[in-house]
PDB file of C-alpha atoms in Angstrom:
ATOM      1  CA  ALA A  11      62.085  11.817 -38.639  1.00  0.00           C
ATOM      2  CA  LEU A  12      64.088   8.819 -39.866  1.00  0.00           C
ATOM      3  CA  ILE A  13      62.618   6.075 -42.045  1.00  0.00           C
ATOM      4  CA  GLY A  14      64.639   3.136 -43.323  1.00  0.00           C
ATOM      5  CA  PRO A  15      65.942  -0.363 -42.698  1.00  0.00           C
ATOM      6  CA  THR A  16      68.753  -0.963 -40.221  1.00  0.00           C
ATOM      7  CA  THR A  17      72.001   0.134 -41.868  1.00  0.00           C
ATOM      8  CA  GLN A  18      75.226   1.779 -40.781  1.00  0.00           C
ATOM      9  CA  ARG A  19      74.048   4.978 -42.472  1.00  0.00           C
ATOM     10  CA  LEU A  20      70.814   4.989 -40.495  1.00  0.00           C
ATOM     11  CA  ILE A  21      72.773   4.640 -37.245  1.00  0.00           C
ATOM     12  CA  THR A  22      75.091   7.463 -38.317  1.00  0.00           C
ATOM     13  CA  ALA A  23      72.036   9.608 -39.078  1.00  0.00           C
ATOM     14  CA  ILE A  24      70.687   8.893 -35.573  1.00  0.00           C
ATOM     15  CA  GLN A  25      73.966  10.105 -34.069  1.00  0.00           C
ATOM     16  CA  ALA A  26      74.034  13.131 -36.386  1.00  0.00           C
ATOM     17  CA  THR A  27      70.513  14.136 -35.370  1.00  0.00           C
ATOM     18  CA  TRP A  28      71.569  14.430 -31.727  1.00  0.00           C
ATOM     19  CA  LEU A  29      74.861  16.123 -32.618  1.00  0.00           C
ATOM     20  CA  THR A  30      72.891  18.905 -34.339  1.00  0.00           C
ATOM     21  CA  GLY A  31      70.703  19.385 -31.268  1.00  0.00           C
ATOM     22  CA  ALA A  32      67.575  18.063 -32.987  1.00  0.00           C
ATOM     23  CA  ALA A  33      65.084  15.583 -31.551  1.00  0.00           C
ATOM     24  CA  LEU A  34      64.827  12.123 -33.094  1.00  0.00           C
ATOM     25  CA  VAL A  35      61.694  10.390 -34.373  1.00  0.00           C
ATOM     26  CA  THR A  36      62.445   6.906 -35.740  1.00  0.00           C
ATOM     27  CA  MET A  37      59.639   5.452 -37.827  1.00  0.00           C
ATOM     28  CA  PRO A  38      58.742   1.754 -38.057  1.00  0.00           C
ATOM     29  CA  LEU A  39      58.696  -0.079 -41.360  1.00  0.00           C
ATOM     30  CA  PRO A  40      55.700  -2.156 -42.501  1.00  0.00           C
ATOM     31  CA  MET A  41      55.726  -5.697 -41.121  1.00  0.00           C
ATOM     32  CA  ARG A  42      53.371  -7.027 -43.807  1.00  0.00           C
ATOM     33  CA  MET A  43      52.851  -5.795 -47.359  1.00  0.00           C
ATOM     34  CA  ALA A  44      49.136  -6.453 -46.902  1.00  0.00           C
ATOM     35  CA  ALA A  45      49.064  -3.653 -44.324  1.00  0.00           C
ATOM     36  CA  LEU A  46      50.807  -1.109 -46.571  1.00  0.00           C
ATOM     37  CA  ASP A  47      47.896   1.358 -46.696  1.00  0.00           C
ATOM     38  CA  GLN A  48      47.673   1.363 -42.911  1.00  0.00           C
ATOM     39  CA  PHE A  49      51.441   1.865 -42.653  1.00  0.00           C
ATOM     40  CA  ILE A  50      51.324   4.871 -44.996  1.00  0.00           C
ATOM     41  CA  ALA A  51      48.463   6.476 -43.086  1.00  0.00           C
ATOM     42  CA  GLN A  52      50.113   5.908 -39.697  1.00  0.00           C
ATOM     43  CA  THR A  53      53.481   7.194 -40.901  1.00  0.00           C
ATOM     44  CA  ARG A  54      51.995  10.408 -42.295  1.00  0.00           C
ATOM     45  CA  ALA A  55      50.016  10.892 -39.056  1.00  0.00           C
ATOM     46  CA  ARG A  56      53.152  10.410 -36.937  1.00  0.00           C
ATOM     47  CA  ILE A  57      55.126  12.866 -39.050  1.00  0.00           C
ATOM     48  CA  HIS A  58      52.478  15.563 -38.589  1.00  0.00           C
ATOM     49  CA  ARG A  59      51.784  14.841 -34.913  1.00  0.00           C
ATOM     50  CA  SER A  60      55.481  15.033 -34.104  1.00  0.00           C
ATOM     51  CA  ASN A  61      55.828  18.455 -35.762  1.00  0.00           C
ATOM     52  CA  THR A  62      58.640  16.990 -37.855  1.00  0.00           C
ATOM     53  CA  ARG A  63      60.635  19.635 -39.744  1.00  0.00           C
ATOM     54  CA  ILE A  64      62.487  17.267 -42.088  1.00  0.00           C
ATOM     55  CA  VAL A  65      62.149  13.594 -43.063  1.00  0.00           C
ATOM     56  CA  VAL A  66      65.303  11.566 -43.714  1.00  0.00           C
ATOM     57  CA  ILE A  67      64.480   8.444 -45.705  1.00  0.00           C
ATOM     58  CA  ASP A  68      66.340   5.504 -47.188  1.00  0.00           C
ATOM     59  CA  ALA A  69      66.829   6.010 -50.924  1.00  0.00           C
ATOM     60  CA  ASP A  70      65.093   2.716 -51.744  1.00  0.00           C
ATOM     61  CA  LEU A  71      61.909   4.045 -50.119  1.00  0.00           C
ATOM     62  CA  ALA A  72      62.023   7.543 -51.615  1.00  0.00           C
ATOM     63  CA  ALA A  73      60.209   6.442 -54.783  1.00  0.00           C
ATOM     64  CA  PHE A  74      57.108   5.714 -52.696  1.00  0.00           C
ATOM     65  CA  ILE A  75      56.812   9.282 -51.398  1.00  0.00           C
ATOM     66  CA  GLU A  76      54.091  11.505 -52.796  1.00  0.00           C
ATOM     67  CA  PRO A  77      54.346  14.830 -50.966  1.00  0.00           C
ATOM     68  CA  ALA A  78      51.045  16.424 -50.029  1.00  0.00           C
ATOM     69  CA  PRO A  79      50.394  20.048 -49.032  1.00  0.00           C
ATOM     70  CA  GLY A  80      51.674  20.654 -45.521  1.00  0.00           C
ATOM     71  CA  ASP A  81      54.163  17.782 -45.558  1.00  0.00           C
ATOM     72  CA  PRO A  82      57.711  18.593 -44.389  1.00  0.00           C
ATOM     73  CA  PRO A  83      60.551  18.346 -46.928  1.00  0.00           C
ATOM     74  CA  PHE A  84      62.465  15.087 -47.222  1.00  0.00           C
ATOM     75  CA  VAL A  85      66.051  14.123 -48.009  1.00  0.00           C
ATOM     76  CA  THR A  86      67.521  10.688 -48.679  1.00  0.00           C
ATOM     77  CA  LEU A  87      70.373   9.128 -46.736  1.00  0.00           C
ATOM     78  CA  ASP A  88      72.342   8.957 -49.997  1.00  0.00           C
ATOM     79  CA  GLU A  89      72.041  12.719 -50.403  1.00  0.00           C
ATOM     80  CA  LEU A  90      73.226  13.315 -46.849  1.00  0.00           C
ATOM     81  CA  PHE A  91      76.359  11.252 -47.470  1.00  0.00           C
ATOM     82  CA  ALA A  92      76.991  12.490 -51.017  1.00  0.00           C
ATOM     83  CA  ASP A  93      79.617  15.065 -50.020  1.00  0.00           C
ATOM     84  CA  GLY A  94      81.615  12.678 -47.845  1.00  0.00           C
ATOM     85  CA  GLU A  95      82.688  13.466 -44.302  1.00  0.00           C
ATOM     86  CA  PRO A  96      82.511  17.141 -43.219  1.00  0.00           C
ATOM     87  CA  GLY A  97      85.608  18.694 -41.680  1.00  0.00           C
ATOM     88  CA  GLU A  98      85.866  19.135 -37.941  1.00  0.00           C
ATOM     89  CA  ASP A  99      85.977  22.918 -38.319  1.00  0.00           C
ATOM     90  CA  SER A 100      82.488  22.924 -39.857  1.00  0.00           C
ATOM     91  CA  TYR A 101      80.814  21.547 -36.714  1.00  0.00           C
ATOM     92  CA  ARG A 102      79.444  23.778 -33.984  1.00  0.00           C
ATOM     93  CA  ARG A 103      78.112  21.925 -30.975  1.00  0.00           C
ATOM     94  CA  PRO A 104      74.726  23.244 -29.786  1.00  0.00           C
ATOM     95  CA  ASP A 105      74.268  24.254 -26.167  1.00  0.00           C
ATOM     96  CA  SER A 106      73.482  21.258 -23.975  1.00  0.00           C
ATOM     97  CA  ASP A 107      70.090  21.195 -22.273  1.00  0.00           C
ATOM     98  CA  PRO A 108      69.446  17.990 -20.273  1.00  0.00           C
ATOM     99  CA  ASP A 109      65.700  18.673 -20.255  1.00  0.00           C
ATOM    100  CA  SER A 110      65.365  19.214 -24.007  1.00  0.00           C
ATOM    101  CA  LEU A 111      63.663  16.585 -26.156  1.00  0.00           C
ATOM    102  CA  ALA A 112      65.961  13.773 -27.305  1.00  0.00           C
ATOM    103  CA  VAL A 113      63.464  11.249 -28.693  1.00  0.00           C
ATOM    104  CA  LEU A 114      59.798  11.338 -29.569  1.00  0.00           C
ATOM    105  CA  GLN A 115      58.914   7.658 -29.443  1.00  0.00           C
ATOM    106  CA  PHE A 116      55.538   6.445 -30.629  1.00  0.00           C
ATOM    107  CA  THR A 117      53.722   3.628 -28.901  1.00  0.00           C
ATOM    108  CA  SER A 118      53.045   0.470 -30.883  1.00  0.00           C
ATOM    109  CA  GLY A 119      49.438   1.296 -31.680  1.00  0.00           C
ATOM    110  CA  SER A 120      48.414  -2.311 -31.039  1.00  0.00           C
ATOM    111  CA  THR A 121      45.505  -1.320 -28.775  1.00  0.00           C
ATOM    112  CA  SER A 122      44.850   2.301 -29.840  1.00  0.00           C
ATOM    113  CA  GLU A 123      46.188   5.052 -32.070  1.00  0.00           C
ATOM    114  CA  PRO A 124      49.969   5.433 -31.591  1.00  0.00           C
ATOM    115  CA  LYS A 125      50.837   8.147 -29.064  1.00  0.00           C
ATOM    116  CA  GLY A 126      54.056  10.130 -29.004  1.00  0.00           C
ATOM    117  CA  VAL A 127      56.043   9.806 -25.773  1.00  0.00           C
ATOM    118  CA  MET A 128      58.524  12.618 -25.103  1.00  0.00           C
ATOM    119  CA  LEU A 129      61.900  11.427 -23.767  1.00  0.00           C
ATOM    120  CA  SER A 130      64.373  14.048 -22.598  1.00  0.00           C
ATOM    121  CA  HIS A 131      68.151  13.708 -22.626  1.00  0.00           C
ATOM    122  CA  ARG A 132      68.083  13.618 -18.812  1.00  0.00           C
ATOM    123  CA  ALA A 133      65.536  10.765 -18.733  1.00  0.00           C
ATOM    124  CA  ILE A 134      67.468   8.665 -21.269  1.00  0.00           C
ATOM    125  CA  CYS A 135      70.789   9.233 -19.486  1.00  0.00           C
ATOM    126  CA  ASN A 136      69.239   8.235 -16.162  1.00  0.00           C
ATOM    127  CA  ASN A 137      67.959   5.081 -17.879  1.00  0.00           C
ATOM    128  CA  LEU A 138      71.440   4.348 -19.243  1.00  0.00           C
ATOM    129  CA  ASP A 139      73.079   4.899 -15.856  1.00  0.00           C
ATOM    130  CA  GLY A 140      70.653   2.420 -14.303  1.00  0.00           C
ATOM    131  CA  ALA A 141      71.287  -0.127 -17.052  1.00  0.00           C
ATOM    132  CA  TRP A 142      75.081   0.089 -16.719  1.00  0.00           C
ATOM    133  CA  LYS A 143      74.841  -0.407 -12.964  1.00  0.00           C
ATOM    134  CA  ALA A 144      72.286  -3.234 -12.999  1.00  0.00           C
ATOM    135  CA  ALA A 145      73.986  -5.233 -15.774  1.00  0.00           C
ATOM    136  CA  GLU A 146      77.538  -4.225 -14.755  1.00  0.00           C
ATOM    137  CA  ILE A 147      78.300  -3.231 -18.354  1.00  0.00           C
ATOM    138  CA  VAL A 148      81.887  -2.150 -19.045  1.00  0.00           C
ATOM    139  CA  PRO A 149      83.652  -0.693 -22.120  1.00  0.00           C
ATOM    140  CA  GLU A 150      85.129  -4.118 -22.911  1.00  0.00           C
ATOM    141  CA  ASP A 151      81.685  -5.659 -23.463  1.00  0.00           C
ATOM    142  CA  VAL A 152      80.483  -6.748 -26.924  1.00  0.00           C
ATOM    143  CA  ILE A 153      76.751  -6.103 -27.351  1.00  0.00           C
ATOM    144  CA  VAL A 154      74.917  -8.073 -30.056  1.00  0.00           C
ATOM    145  CA  SER A 155      71.548  -6.828 -31.337  1.00  0.00           C
ATOM    146  CA  TRP A 156      69.087  -7.412 -34.165  1.00  0.00           C
ATOM    147  CA  LEU A 157      66.331  -5.341 -32.564  1.00  0.00           C
ATOM    148  CA  PRO A 158      64.599  -2.572 -34.563  1.00  0.00           C
ATOM    149  CA  LEU A 159      65.895   0.936 -33.936  1.00  0.00           C
ATOM    150  CA  TYR A 160      62.409   2.419 -33.565  1.00  0.00           C
ATOM    151  CA  HIS A 161      61.771   0.218 -30.519  1.00  0.00           C
ATOM    152  CA  ASP A 162      62.775   1.227 -26.989  1.00  0.00           C
ATOM    153  CA  MET A 163      64.864  -1.893 -26.377  1.00  0.00           C
ATOM    154  CA  GLY A 164      66.714  -1.562 -29.669  1.00  0.00           C
ATOM    155  CA  LEU A 165      67.184   2.224 -29.702  1.00  0.00           C
ATOM    156  CA  VAL A 166      67.521   3.350 -26.091  1.00  0.00           C
ATOM    157  CA  GLY A 167      68.919   0.068 -24.832  1.00  0.00           C
ATOM    158  CA  LEU A 168      71.203  -1.790 -27.170  1.00  0.00           C
ATOM    159  CA  LEU A 169      72.202   1.118 -29.446  1.00  0.00           C
ATOM    160  CA  THR A 170      72.763   4.032 -27.078  1.00  0.00           C
ATOM    161  CA  ILE A 171      74.526   2.025 -24.357  1.00  0.00           C
ATOM    162  CA  PRO A 172      77.481   1.115 -26.639  1.00  0.00           C
ATOM    163  CA  MET A 173      77.239   4.550 -28.311  1.00  0.00           C
ATOM    164  CA  SER A 174      77.692   6.394 -25.015  1.00  0.00           C
ATOM    165  CA  LEU A 175      79.832   3.941 -23.018  1.00  0.00           C
ATOM    166  CA  GLY A 176      82.207   3.034 -25.843  1.00  0.00           C
ATOM    167  CA  CYS A 177      81.783  -0.745 -25.881  1.00  0.00           C
ATOM    168  CA  THR A 178      81.471  -2.711 -29.135  1.00  0.00           C
ATOM    169  CA  LEU A 179      78.113  -3.071 -30.896  1.00  0.00           C
ATOM    170  CA  VAL A 180      77.352  -5.813 -33.416  1.00  0.00           C
ATOM    171  CA  GLN A 181      74.108  -4.668 -35.068  1.00  0.00           C
ATOM    172  CA  ALA A 182      72.029  -6.821 -37.404  1.00  0.00           C
ATOM    173  CA  ALA A 183      68.615  -6.083 -38.888  1.00  0.00           C
ATOM    174  CA  PRO A 184      65.301  -7.518 -37.615  1.00  0.00           C
ATOM    175  CA  GLN A 185      64.712  -9.356 -40.881  1.00  0.00           C
ATOM    176  CA  ASP A 186      68.073 -11.130 -40.471  1.00  0.00           C
ATOM    177  CA  PHE A 187      66.810 -12.713 -37.277  1.00  0.00           C
ATOM    178  CA  LEU A 188      63.248 -13.331 -38.432  1.00  0.00           C
ATOM    179  CA  ALA A 189      64.415 -15.107 -41.602  1.00  0.00           C
ATOM    180  CA  ARG A 190      66.877 -17.345 -39.709  1.00  0.00           C
ATOM    181  CA  PRO A 191      66.924 -17.018 -35.886  1.00  0.00           C
ATOM    182  CA  ILE A 192      70.190 -18.993 -35.759  1.00  0.00           C
ATOM    183  CA  ARG A 193      71.948 -15.877 -37.153  1.00  0.00           C
ATOM    184  CA  TRP A 194      71.573 -14.195 -33.751  1.00  0.00           C
ATOM    185  CA  LEU A 195      73.595 -16.974 -32.136  1.00  0.00           C
ATOM    186  CA  ARG A 196      76.102 -17.035 -35.001  1.00  0.00           C
ATOM    187  CA  LEU A 197      76.898 -13.371 -34.416  1.00  0.00           C
ATOM    188  CA  ILE A 198      77.416 -14.005 -30.710  1.00  0.00           C
ATOM    189  CA  SER A 199      79.741 -16.905 -31.513  1.00  0.00           C
ATOM    190  CA  GLU A 200      81.633 -15.071 -34.278  1.00  0.00           C
ATOM    191  CA  PHE A 201      82.228 -11.798 -32.452  1.00  0.00           C
ATOM    192  CA  GLY A 202      82.508 -13.087 -28.881  1.00  0.00           C
ATOM    193  CA  GLY A 203      79.356 -11.364 -27.700  1.00  0.00           C
ATOM    194  CA  THR A 204      79.010 -10.730 -23.975  1.00  0.00           C
ATOM    195  CA  GLY A 205      75.530  -9.212 -23.840  1.00  0.00           C
ATOM    196  CA  THR A 206      72.263  -9.200 -25.774  1.00  0.00           C
ATOM    197  CA  ALA A 207      68.535  -8.728 -25.336  1.00  0.00           C
ATOM    198  CA  GLY A 208      65.290  -9.726 -26.986  1.00  0.00           C
ATOM    199  CA  PRO A 209      61.598 -10.331 -26.397  1.00  0.00           C
ATOM    200  CA  ASN A 210      60.437 -13.636 -24.964  1.00  0.00           C
ATOM    201  CA  PHE A 211      59.452 -15.151 -28.323  1.00  0.00           C
ATOM    202  CA  SER A 212      62.924 -14.570 -29.770  1.00  0.00           C
ATOM    203  CA  TYR A 213      64.514 -16.866 -27.202  1.00  0.00           C
ATOM    204  CA  ALA A 214      62.002 -19.585 -28.025  1.00  0.00           C
ATOM    205  CA  LEU A 215      62.813 -19.273 -31.752  1.00  0.00           C
ATOM    206  CA  ALA A 216      66.561 -19.214 -31.105  1.00  0.00           C
ATOM    207  CA  ALA A 217      66.398 -22.293 -28.858  1.00  0.00           C
ATOM    208  CA  ARG A 218      64.396 -24.165 -31.485  1.00  0.00           C
ATOM    209  CA  ALA A 219      66.929 -23.200 -34.171  1.00  0.00           C
ATOM    210  CA  LEU A 220      69.810 -24.268 -31.928  1.00  0.00           C
ATOM    211  CA  ASN A 221      68.257 -27.698 -31.412  1.00  0.00           C
ATOM    212  CA  ARG A 222      67.956 -28.173 -35.172  1.00  0.00           C
ATOM    213  CA  THR A 223      71.502 -27.228 -36.177  1.00  0.00           C
ATOM    214  CA  ASP A 224      74.722 -29.192 -36.269  1.00  0.00           C
ATOM    215  CA  GLU A 225      76.819 -26.007 -36.238  1.00  0.00           C
ATOM    216  CA  GLU A 226      79.429 -25.661 -33.527  1.00  0.00           C
ATOM    217  CA  LEU A 227      78.590 -22.351 -31.888  1.00  0.00           C
ATOM    218  CA  ASP A 228      80.564 -20.986 -28.946  1.00  0.00           C
ATOM    219  CA  LEU A 229      78.318 -18.988 -26.633  1.00  0.00           C
ATOM    220  CA  SER A 230      80.639 -19.223 -23.623  1.00  0.00           C
ATOM    221  CA  SER A 231      81.570 -15.515 -23.836  1.00  0.00           C
ATOM    222  CA  MET A 232      78.005 -14.489 -22.959  1.00  0.00           C
ATOM    223  CA  ARG A 233      77.221 -13.198 -19.470  1.00  0.00           C
ATOM    224  CA  ILE A 234      74.132 -10.994 -20.037  1.00  0.00           C
ATOM    225  CA  TRP A 235      70.910 -12.315 -21.584  1.00  0.00           C
ATOM    226  CA  LEU A 236      68.115  -9.760 -21.091  1.00  0.00           C
ATOM    227  CA  ASN A 237      64.555 -10.905 -21.697  1.00  0.00           C
ATOM    228  CA  GLY A 238      62.071  -8.120 -22.419  1.00  0.00           C
TER     229      GLY A 238
END
């Protein structure tokens, strides 16, 4: 299980989880401090329901952990990276099994208790193949995302497509967009983005921000705008 804000280290830990043959459970962060107790209860429930063997957590959040009997052990991202990069000779690739569990993704819990949905490697790869074909994505594309990595669109869509196809990913954090929606468009302009995605409300916020700014933003490189 991975818990932490969107960082390069978190993305590396996602890749490393799959490279070891383990299944990934990415945990959401609290959206409001007022709902902190609910977040703690839901996170502990998800960890136990998912049969998590180890929790990898951002160091800034580690101080909030109070292990209880039966909880799995935890390690911080800082500790994982403390010894630098391992040598190539130390890695042994596990046997590939297309039907093994790749991701245990929990539903939002907006209408009922969050439920874990089991996604196999085969199912995710079929999803990726369909996305490449439908959107005509090529290795030269530049994908821009601020979407959370515990969400299907952010994790399975905008992260794993560049990860597996080899195109460029420009990844921001959700709070970057929520604080100033114009940042999404700045990244597209700065890096020559060709594809992005977001929920319906994000386009409304971005359009409003664009109407209020005098910045000269070049969005002409864009050819794919996916609305979830």
